[in-house]
Coordinates of C-alpha atoms in Angstrom, one line a residue:
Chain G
X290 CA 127.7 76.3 129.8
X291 CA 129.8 78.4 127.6
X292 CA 127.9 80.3 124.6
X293 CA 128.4 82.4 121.5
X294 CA 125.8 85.1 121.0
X295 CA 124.9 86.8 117.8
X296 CA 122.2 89.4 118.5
X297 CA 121.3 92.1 116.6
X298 CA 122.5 95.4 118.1
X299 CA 120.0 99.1 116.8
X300 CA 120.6 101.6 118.7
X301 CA 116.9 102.7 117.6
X302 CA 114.5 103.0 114.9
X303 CA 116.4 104.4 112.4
X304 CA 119.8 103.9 112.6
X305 CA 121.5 100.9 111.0
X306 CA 121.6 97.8 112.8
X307 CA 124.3 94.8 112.6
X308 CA 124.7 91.7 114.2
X309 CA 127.2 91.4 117.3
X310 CA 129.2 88.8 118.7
X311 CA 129.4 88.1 122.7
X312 CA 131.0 85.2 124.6
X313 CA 129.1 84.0 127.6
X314 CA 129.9 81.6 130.2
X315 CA 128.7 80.1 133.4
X316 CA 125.3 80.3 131.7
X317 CA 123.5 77.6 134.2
X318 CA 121.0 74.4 131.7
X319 CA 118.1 76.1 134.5
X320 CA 118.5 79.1 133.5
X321 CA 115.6 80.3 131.2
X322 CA 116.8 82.2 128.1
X323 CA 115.5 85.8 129.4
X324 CA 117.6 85.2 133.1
X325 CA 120.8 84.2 130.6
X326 CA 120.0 87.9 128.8
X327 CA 120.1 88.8 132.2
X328 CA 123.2 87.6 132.7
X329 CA 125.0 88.8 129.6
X330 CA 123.2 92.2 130.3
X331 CA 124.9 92.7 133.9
X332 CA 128.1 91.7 132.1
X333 CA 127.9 94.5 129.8
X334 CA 126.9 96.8 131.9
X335 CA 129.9 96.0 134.2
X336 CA 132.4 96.6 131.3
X337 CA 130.2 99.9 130.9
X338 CA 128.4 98.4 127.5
X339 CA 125.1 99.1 126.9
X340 CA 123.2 96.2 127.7
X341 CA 120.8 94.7 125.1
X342 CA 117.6 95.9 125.0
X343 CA 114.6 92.8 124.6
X344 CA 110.7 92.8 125.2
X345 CA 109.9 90.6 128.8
X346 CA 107.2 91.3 131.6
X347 CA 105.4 88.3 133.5
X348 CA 108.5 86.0 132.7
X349 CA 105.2 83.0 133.2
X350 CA 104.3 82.6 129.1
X351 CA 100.9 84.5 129.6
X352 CA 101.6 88.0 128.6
X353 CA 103.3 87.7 125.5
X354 CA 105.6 90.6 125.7
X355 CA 108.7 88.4 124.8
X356 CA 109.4 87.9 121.1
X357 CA 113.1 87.0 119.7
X358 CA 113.7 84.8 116.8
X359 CA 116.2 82.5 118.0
X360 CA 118.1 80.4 115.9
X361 CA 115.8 81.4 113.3
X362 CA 112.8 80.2 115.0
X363 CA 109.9 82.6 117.0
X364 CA 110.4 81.7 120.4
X365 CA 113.3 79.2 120.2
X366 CA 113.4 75.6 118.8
X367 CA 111.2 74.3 121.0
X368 CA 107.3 74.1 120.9
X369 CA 104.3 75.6 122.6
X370 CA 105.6 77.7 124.5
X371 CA 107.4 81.6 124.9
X372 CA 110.8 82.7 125.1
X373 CA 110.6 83.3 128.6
X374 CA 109.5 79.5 129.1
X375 CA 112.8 78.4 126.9
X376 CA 115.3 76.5 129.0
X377 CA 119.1 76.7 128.6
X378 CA 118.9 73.0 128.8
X379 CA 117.6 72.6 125.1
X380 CA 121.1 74.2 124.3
X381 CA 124.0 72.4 124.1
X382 CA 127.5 73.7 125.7
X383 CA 129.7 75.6 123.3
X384 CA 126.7 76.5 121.0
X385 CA 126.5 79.9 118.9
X386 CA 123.0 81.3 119.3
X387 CA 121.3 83.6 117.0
X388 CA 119.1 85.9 118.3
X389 CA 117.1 88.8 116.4
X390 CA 113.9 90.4 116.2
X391 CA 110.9 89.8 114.8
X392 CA 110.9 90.8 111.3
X393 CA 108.1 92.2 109.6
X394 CA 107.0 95.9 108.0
X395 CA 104.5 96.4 110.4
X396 CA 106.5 95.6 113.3
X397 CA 109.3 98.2 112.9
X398 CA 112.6 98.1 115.5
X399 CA 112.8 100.2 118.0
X400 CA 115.7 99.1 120.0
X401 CA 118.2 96.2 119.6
X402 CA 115.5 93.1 120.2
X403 CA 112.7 95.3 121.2
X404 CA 109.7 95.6 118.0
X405 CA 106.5 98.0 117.9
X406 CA 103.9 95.5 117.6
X407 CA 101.2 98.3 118.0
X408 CA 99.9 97.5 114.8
X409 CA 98.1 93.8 116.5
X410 CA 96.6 96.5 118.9
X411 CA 95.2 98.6 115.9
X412 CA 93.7 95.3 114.5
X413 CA 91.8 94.9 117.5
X414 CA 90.6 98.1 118.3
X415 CA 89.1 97.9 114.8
X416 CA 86.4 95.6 115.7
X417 CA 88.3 93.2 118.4
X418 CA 85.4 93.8 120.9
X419 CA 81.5 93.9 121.2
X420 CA 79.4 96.9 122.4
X421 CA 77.7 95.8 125.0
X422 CA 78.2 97.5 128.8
X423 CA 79.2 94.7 130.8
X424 CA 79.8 96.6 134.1
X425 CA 77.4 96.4 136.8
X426 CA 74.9 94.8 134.0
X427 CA 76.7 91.2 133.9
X428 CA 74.2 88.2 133.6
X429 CA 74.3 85.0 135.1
X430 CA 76.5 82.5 132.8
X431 CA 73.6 80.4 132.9
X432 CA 71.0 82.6 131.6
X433 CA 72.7 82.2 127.5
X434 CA 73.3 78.4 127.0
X435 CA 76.5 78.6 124.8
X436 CA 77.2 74.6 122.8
X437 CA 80.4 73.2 124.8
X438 CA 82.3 72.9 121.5
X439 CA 81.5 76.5 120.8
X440 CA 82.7 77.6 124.2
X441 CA 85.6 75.3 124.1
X442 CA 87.0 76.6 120.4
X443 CA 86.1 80.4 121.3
X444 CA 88.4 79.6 124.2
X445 CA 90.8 78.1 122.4
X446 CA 90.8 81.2 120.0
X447 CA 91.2 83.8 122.9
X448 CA 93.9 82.2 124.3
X449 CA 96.1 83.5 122.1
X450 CA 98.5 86.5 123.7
X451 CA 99.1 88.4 120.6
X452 CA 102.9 87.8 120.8
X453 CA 103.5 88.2 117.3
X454 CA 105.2 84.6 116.5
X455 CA 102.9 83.8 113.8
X456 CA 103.8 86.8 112.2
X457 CA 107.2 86.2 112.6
X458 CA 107.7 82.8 111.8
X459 CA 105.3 83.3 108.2
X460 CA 107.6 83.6 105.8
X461 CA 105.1 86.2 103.7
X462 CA 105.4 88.0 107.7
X463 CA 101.0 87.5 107.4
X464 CA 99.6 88.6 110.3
X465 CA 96.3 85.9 109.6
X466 CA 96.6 83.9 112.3
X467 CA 96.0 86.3 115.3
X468 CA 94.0 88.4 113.6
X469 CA 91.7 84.7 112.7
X470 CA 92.0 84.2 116.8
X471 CA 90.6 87.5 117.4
X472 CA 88.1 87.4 115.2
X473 CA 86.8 83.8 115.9
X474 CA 87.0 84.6 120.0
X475 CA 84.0 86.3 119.0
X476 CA 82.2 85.1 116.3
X477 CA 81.8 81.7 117.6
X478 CA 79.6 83.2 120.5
X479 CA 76.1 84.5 120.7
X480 CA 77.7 88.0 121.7
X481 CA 79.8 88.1 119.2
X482 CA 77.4 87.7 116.9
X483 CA 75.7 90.9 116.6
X484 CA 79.0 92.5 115.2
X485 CA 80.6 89.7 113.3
X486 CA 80.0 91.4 109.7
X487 CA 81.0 95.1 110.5
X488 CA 83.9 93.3 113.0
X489 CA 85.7 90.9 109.9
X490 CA 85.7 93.7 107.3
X491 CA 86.9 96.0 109.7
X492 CA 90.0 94.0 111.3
X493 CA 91.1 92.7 108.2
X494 CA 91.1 96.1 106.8
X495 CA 93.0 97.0 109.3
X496 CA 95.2 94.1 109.1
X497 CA 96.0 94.7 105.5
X498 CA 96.3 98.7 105.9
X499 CA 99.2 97.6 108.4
X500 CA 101.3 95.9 105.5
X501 CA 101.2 92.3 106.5
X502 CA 101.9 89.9 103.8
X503 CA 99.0 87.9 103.1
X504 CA 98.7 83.6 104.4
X505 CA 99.8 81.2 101.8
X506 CA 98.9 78.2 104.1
X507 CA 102.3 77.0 104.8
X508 CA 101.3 76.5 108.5
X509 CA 104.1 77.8 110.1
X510 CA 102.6 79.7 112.1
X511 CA 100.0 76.9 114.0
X512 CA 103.5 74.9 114.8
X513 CA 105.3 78.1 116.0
X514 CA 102.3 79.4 118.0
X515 CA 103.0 79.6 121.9
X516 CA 99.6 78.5 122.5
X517 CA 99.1 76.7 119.5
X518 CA 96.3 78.6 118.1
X519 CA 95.3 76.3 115.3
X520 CA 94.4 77.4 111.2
X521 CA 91.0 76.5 111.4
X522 CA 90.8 80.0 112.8
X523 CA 91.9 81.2 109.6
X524 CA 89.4 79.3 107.2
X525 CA 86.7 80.4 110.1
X526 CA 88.1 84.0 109.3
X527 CA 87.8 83.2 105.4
X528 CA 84.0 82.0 106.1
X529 CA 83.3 85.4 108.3
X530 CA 84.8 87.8 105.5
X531 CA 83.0 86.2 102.5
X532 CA 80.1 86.0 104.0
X533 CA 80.4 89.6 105.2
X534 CA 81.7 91.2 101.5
X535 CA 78.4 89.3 99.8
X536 CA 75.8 90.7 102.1
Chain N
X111 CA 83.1 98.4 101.7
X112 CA 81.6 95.4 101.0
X113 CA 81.8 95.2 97.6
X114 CA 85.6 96.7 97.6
X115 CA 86.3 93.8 99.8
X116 CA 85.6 91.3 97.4
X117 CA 87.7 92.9 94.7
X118 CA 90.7 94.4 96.9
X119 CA 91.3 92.9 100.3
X120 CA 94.4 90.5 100.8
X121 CA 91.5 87.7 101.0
X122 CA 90.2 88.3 98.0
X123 CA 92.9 87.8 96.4
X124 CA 93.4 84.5 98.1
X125 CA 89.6 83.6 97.0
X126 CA 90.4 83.9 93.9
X127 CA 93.8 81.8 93.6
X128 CA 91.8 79.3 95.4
X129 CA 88.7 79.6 93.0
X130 CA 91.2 79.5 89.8
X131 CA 93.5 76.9 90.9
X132 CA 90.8 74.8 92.3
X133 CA 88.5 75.4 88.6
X134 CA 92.5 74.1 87.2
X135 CA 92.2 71.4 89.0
X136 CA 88.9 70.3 87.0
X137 CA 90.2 71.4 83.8
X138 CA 93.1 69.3 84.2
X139 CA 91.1 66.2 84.5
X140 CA 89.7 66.7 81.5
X141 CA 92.2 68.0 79.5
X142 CA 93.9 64.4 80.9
X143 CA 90.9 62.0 79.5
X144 CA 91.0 63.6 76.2
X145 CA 94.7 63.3 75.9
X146 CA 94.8 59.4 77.4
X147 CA 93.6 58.5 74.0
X148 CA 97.0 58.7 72.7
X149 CA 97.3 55.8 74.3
X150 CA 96.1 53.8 71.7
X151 CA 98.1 51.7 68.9
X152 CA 98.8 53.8 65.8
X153 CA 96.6 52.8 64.0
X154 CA 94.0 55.0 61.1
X155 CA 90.9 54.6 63.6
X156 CA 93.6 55.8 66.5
X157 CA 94.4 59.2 64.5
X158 CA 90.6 60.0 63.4
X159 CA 89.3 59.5 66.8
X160 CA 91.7 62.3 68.0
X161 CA 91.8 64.5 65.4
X162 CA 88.2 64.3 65.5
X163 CA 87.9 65.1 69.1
X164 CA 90.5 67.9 68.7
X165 CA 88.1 69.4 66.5
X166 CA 85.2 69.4 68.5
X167 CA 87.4 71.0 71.2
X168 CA 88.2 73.8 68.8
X169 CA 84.4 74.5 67.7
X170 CA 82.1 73.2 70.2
X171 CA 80.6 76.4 71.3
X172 CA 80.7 75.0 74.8
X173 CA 83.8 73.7 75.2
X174 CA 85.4 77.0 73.5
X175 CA 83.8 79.0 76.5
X176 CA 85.0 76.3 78.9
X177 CA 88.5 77.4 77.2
X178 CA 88.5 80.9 77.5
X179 CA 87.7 80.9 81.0
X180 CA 90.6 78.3 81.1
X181 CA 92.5 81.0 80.0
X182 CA 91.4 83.8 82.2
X183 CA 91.7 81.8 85.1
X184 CA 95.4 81.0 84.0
X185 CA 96.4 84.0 83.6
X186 CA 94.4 85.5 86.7
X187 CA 96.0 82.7 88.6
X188 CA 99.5 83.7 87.8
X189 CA 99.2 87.8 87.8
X190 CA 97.1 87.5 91.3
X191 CA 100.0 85.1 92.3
X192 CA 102.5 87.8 91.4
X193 CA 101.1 90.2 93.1
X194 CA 100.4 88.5 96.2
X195 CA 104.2 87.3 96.1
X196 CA 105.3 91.1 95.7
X197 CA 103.2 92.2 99.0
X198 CA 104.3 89.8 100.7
X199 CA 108.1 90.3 100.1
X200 CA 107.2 94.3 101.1
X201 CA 105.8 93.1 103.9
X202 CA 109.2 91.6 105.7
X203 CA 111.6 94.2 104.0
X204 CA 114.6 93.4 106.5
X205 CA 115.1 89.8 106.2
X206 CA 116.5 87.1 108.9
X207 CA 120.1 86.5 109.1
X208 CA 118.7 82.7 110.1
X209 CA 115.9 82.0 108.8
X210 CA 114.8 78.5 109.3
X211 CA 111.4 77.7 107.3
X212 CA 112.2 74.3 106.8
X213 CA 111.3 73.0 110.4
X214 CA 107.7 74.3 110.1
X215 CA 106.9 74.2 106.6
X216 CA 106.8 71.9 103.7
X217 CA 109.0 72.7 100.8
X218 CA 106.1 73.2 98.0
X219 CA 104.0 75.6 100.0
X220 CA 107.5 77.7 100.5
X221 CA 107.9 77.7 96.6
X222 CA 104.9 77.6 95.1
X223 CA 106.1 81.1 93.4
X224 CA 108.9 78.9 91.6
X225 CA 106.8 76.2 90.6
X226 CA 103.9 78.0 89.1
X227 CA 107.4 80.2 87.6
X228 CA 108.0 76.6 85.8
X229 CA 104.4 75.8 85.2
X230 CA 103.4 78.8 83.4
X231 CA 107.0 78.8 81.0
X232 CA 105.8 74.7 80.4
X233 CA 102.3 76.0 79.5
X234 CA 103.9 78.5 76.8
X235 CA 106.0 76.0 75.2
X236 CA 103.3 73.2 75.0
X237 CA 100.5 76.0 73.6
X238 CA 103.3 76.6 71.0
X239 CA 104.2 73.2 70.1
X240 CA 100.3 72.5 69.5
X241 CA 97.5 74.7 70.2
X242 CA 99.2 77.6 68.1
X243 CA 100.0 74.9 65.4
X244 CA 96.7 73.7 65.1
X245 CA 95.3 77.6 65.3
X246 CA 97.8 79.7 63.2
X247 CA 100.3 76.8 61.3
X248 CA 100.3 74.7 58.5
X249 CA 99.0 71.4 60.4
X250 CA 97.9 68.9 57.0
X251 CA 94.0 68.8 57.2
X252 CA 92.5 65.3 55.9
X253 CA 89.0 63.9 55.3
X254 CA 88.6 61.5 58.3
X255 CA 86.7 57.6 57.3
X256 CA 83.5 59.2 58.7
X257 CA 83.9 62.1 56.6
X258 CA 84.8 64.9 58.6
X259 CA 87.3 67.6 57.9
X260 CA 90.3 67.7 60.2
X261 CA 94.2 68.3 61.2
X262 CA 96.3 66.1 61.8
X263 CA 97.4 66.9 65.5
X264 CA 97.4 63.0 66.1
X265 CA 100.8 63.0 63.6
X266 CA 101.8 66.3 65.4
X267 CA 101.7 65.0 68.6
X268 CA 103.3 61.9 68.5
X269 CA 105.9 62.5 66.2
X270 CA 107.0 65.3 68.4
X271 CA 107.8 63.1 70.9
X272 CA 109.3 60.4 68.5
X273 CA 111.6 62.7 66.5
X274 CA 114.8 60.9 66.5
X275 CA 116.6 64.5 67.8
X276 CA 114.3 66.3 70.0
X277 CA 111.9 63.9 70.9
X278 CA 113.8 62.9 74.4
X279 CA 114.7 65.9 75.2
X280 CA 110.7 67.3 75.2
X281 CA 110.3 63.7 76.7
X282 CA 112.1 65.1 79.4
X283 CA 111.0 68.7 79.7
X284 CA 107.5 67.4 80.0
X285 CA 108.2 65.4 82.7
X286 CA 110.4 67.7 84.6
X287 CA 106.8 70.1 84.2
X288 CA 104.9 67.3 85.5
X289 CA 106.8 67.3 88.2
X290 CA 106.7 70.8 89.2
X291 CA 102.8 70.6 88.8
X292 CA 102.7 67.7 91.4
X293 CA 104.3 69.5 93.7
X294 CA 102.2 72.7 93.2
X295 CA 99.3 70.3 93.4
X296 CA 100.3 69.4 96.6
X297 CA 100.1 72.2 97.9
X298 CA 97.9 73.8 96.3
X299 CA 95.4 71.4 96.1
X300 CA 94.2 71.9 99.7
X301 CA 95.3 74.9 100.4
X302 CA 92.8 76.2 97.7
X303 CA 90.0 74.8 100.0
X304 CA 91.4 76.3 103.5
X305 CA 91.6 79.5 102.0
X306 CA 87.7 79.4 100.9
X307 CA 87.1 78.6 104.3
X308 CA 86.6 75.0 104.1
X309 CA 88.0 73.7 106.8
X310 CA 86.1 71.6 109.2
X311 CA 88.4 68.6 111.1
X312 CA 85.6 65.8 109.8
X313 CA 86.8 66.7 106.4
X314 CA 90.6 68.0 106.6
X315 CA 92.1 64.3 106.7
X316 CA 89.8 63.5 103.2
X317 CA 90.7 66.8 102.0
X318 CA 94.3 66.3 102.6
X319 CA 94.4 63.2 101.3
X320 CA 92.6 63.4 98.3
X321 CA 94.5 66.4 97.6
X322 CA 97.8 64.0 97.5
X323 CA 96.2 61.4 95.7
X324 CA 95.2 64.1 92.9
X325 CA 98.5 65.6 93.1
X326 CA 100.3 62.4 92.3
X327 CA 97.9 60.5 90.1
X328 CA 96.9 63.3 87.6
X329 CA 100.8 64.5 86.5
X330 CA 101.5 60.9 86.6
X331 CA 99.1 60.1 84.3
X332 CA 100.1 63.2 82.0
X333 CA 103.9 62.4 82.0
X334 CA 103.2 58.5 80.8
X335 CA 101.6 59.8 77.8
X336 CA 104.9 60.9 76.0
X337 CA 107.0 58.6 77.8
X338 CA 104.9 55.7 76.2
X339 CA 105.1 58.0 72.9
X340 CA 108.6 57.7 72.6
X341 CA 109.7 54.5 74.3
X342 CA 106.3 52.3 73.9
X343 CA 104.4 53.3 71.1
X344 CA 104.9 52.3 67.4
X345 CA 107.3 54.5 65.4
X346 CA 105.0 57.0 62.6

C-alpha cells in the first residue's frame, strides 16, 4: 500500500506545531497502524529526520497508552477498539491519513502525537479508590454477596483504560464519560459505598478544576469508546452528585 | 462543598438546563391548548372566548406566577446555555484539522447552541408582536356578550397572519421557528432527563421515543395554527 500522511509535527509543549506531509509505501493491509508509524519512523530516521513521536506500550488494546485522532476520529474509523488494534486493511491503497493528537485544554502537547493526560490521573486520585487495606486482610469473595447485575455493570464500568477517547471525540472535549466509569466502578458495590458522597463531589471537582468542557449528551463518546463504556454511567454519575450536593 | 456544588459545578449547570428545558416542555403544552382555539371559525363567540381567556392569562394570580417563572426559566435556560457553550469552547482551545462529528453524533445535539440562537430571537419577535401589544400598546378593548372587559388580541392575532403584505412572510418565519424548536426538542427532550440522572434501559426506549413524538407533534401543532390563519381561515 502506498499512503499520504498528515501528522501533526511539535517539537514540544510550547513551540508552534503544523501539520506535515510524508509519503509512505510498502505499508503491508496486516500491518497495525502503530507497526506502519514504525515504519515511517525507521524511514525518517534513516534520512536523519526526527522520527515522530506517538504514545504506545502493550500494543494488545488493554493499556490505553495509544491515543491519535485519525482521520478525525479517536482511535481510527473503526469501533471498539484502540489504535494499536487498527488494521491497515480498513485503509484503502493511495489514501491520505490524518493523524493528530488528542485535543483538549486539559490534555496539553507535549511532543508531536504524544498528550499529558495526567489530568485523568488527578481525577482519580481525588476519590477514584476506597480506604480499605486490602493486603494481607483480603476476604473470601463469598463472604459479601454482590447482585450479578451489580457485579456485571461495576465490571463493565472498570473496564475502561482511561485512554482519553471520550474526551477527544466530545466535541465540548468533556471528560464525563471516564470520570462516570470511575466513579460507577465503585459506587455500584458494597465497598464503594462507604465513600460514594465525599468520592462524586470530589472527582468531579477535580474534573471541572482540570478545564474539561462539560457533556451535552451527544453520545459520541459511548460510540468512540474502545471498550464501549456506555452513558448510563454518566446519568449514574448525575444520580451520585445530586444526591451527594443535597445531603 | 455541598451546597457550592449545587450552584457552581459543571453539573449543576446541566441540572438546571435540564430542569428549565424540561419545565419548557410543559409550558409549551399549555401555551399550545390555549392557542389551538384559534382554530375556530371567525365567528363573535370565536373572538370572546379568546380574548376572554387572554385575560384570565394576564390576571389570574396563578397563572401570572406560572409566567414569571416561564420567564426566569427562559432566560436561565439561555444565559446557563451560554455559559456552558463558552466553557466548553475553552476547553478544546486548539481545534482539529479533521474533525469529524458527524459519524458519532446527531446534528441537533451538535447545534443546539444555534437553535436555541434561533429560538430565543423567534421568542423576542412573537413577545413583540403580541404580549408587548396587549401589555404596553393600543390593542381596542371591548365589552365581550358575557360582559367582561377585554382586548382584542383575537383581531391582533389573526389579522397578523392575514395581512395581505406581511402576513406570509410571519407565516413563514413562524414556521421556520417551529422548526428549529423540533429540532431542539429532539434533542433536548431526552437529553434533559439523562442529564438528571434518569436513565435506566427499561425506560430509555419510552423516553427516547416519547421525546420524538413530543418533538414532532407539539411544533407541528404550533406551526398549523397560522398556516390555517392565512391559507384556511376566513378573511377579518
Amino acid at each position: 500500500m502506498k499512503l499520504t500522511l498528515k501528522i501533526w509535527r511539535q517539537k514540544n509543549a510550547k513551540a508552534k506545531g503544523s501539520m506535515q506531509t510524508y509519503n509512505i509505501s510498502d505499508v503491508s493491509p496486516d500491518m497495525s497502524f502503530l507497526e506502519m508509524l514504525d515504519v515511517l519512523n525507521d524511514s525518517l530516521i534513516e534520512k536523519g529526520e526526527e522520527p515522530v513521536e506517538f504514545d504506545h506500550d502493550c500494543r494488545e488494546g488493554i493499556c490505553g497508552t495509544c491515543s491519535l485522532q485519525i482521520n478525525g476520529e479517536p482511535h481510527g474509523p473503526d469501533r471498539g477498539i484502540t489504535t494499536c488494534q487498527l488494521h491497515m486493511r480498513k485503509f484503502k491503497d493511495g489514501d491520505t491519513i490524518v493523524i493528530e493528537p488528542f485535543r483538549a485544554a486539559a490534555f496539553p502537547v507535549i511532543k508531536d502525537l504524544v498528550v499529558d493526560r495526567n489530568s485523568f490521573d488527578r481525577i482519580q486520585q481525588a476519590g477514584g479508590y476506597i480506604s480499605v487495606n486490602t493486603s494481607g486482610n483480603t476476604q473470601d469473595a463469598n463472604s459479601l454477596p454482590i447482585p450479578k447485575e451489580d457485579a456485571d455493570m461495576a465490571f463493565y464500568a472498570a473496564t475502561c483504560i482511561g485512554c482519553g477517547a471520550c474526551v477527544a471525540a466530545c466535541k465540548n472535549a468533556s471528560a464525563m464519560l471516564f470520570t462516570s466509569a470511575k466513579v460507577s466502578q465503585m459506587a455500584l458495590l458494597p465497598q464503594g459505598k462507604i465513600e460514594a458522597s465525599e468520592r462524586v463531589l470530589a472527582m468531579v471537582d477535580q474534573m471541572d478544576k482540570e478545564g474539561f468542557g462539560n457533556c451535552t449528551n451527544t453520545g459520541a463518546c459511548e460510540i468512540e469508546c474502545p471498550k464501549g463504556i456506555s452513558l448510563e454511567n454518566i446519568a449514574r454519575m448525575n444520580r451520585e452528585y445530586l444526591k451527594a450536593s443535597v445531603k | 462543598m455541598a451546597k457550592s456544588a449545587l450552584l457552581k459545578s459543571s453539573l449543576a449547570k446541566k441540572y438546571w438546563m435540564a430542569f428549565t428545558g424540561l419545565f419548557l416542555c410543559t409550558f409549551l403544552v399549555g401555551h399550545l391548548l390555549g392557542n389551538l382555539q384559534l382554530l375556530l371559525p371567525v365567528s363573535e363567540a370565536a373572538r370572546d372566548q379568546f380574548n376572554e381567556y387572554a385575560l384570565f392569562m394576564t390576571t389570574n394570580p396563578a397563572v401570572m406566577i406560572l409566567s414569571y417563572v416561564t420567564y426566569i426559566s427562559i432566560l436561565f435556560h439561555a444565559i446557563d446555555g451560554i455559559v456552558l457553550t463558552v466553557r466548553n469552547r475553552k476547553a478544546r482551545p486548539q481545534k482539529y484539522v479533521n474533525f469529524k462529528p458527524s459519524t458519532n453524533t446527531r446534528w441537533a445535539s451538535r447545534n443546539m447552541g444555534i437553535l436555541g440562537t434561533v429560538i430565543l430571537v423567534f421568542i423576542v419577535i412573537h413577545m413583540q408582536m403580541f404580549w408587548a401589544e396587549m401589555k404596553f400598546g393600543s390593542l381596542e378593548a371591548y365589552s365581550t356578550a358575557s360582559g367582561a372587559q377585554v382586548k382584542d388580541l383575537y383581531t391582533l392575532t389573526i389579522q397578523s397572519f392575514q395581512d395581505a403584505e406581511y402576513g406570509l412572510i410571519w407565516v413563514i418565519v413562524y414556521v421556520i421557528s417551529m422548526i428549529a424548536i423540533a429540532f431542539h426538542l429532539s434533542h433536548g427532550f431526552a437529553s434533559g432527563f439523562q442529564s438528571l440522572g434518569v436513565n435506566h434501559p427499561k425506560y430509555n426506549n419510552f423516553i427516547k421515543k416519547f421525546g420524538y413524538a413530543f418533538a414532532i407533534l407539539i411544533p407541528l401543532a404550533f406551526a398549523i395554527i397560522p398556516i390555517y390563519i392565512h391559507f384556511g381561515l376566513e378573511k377579518i
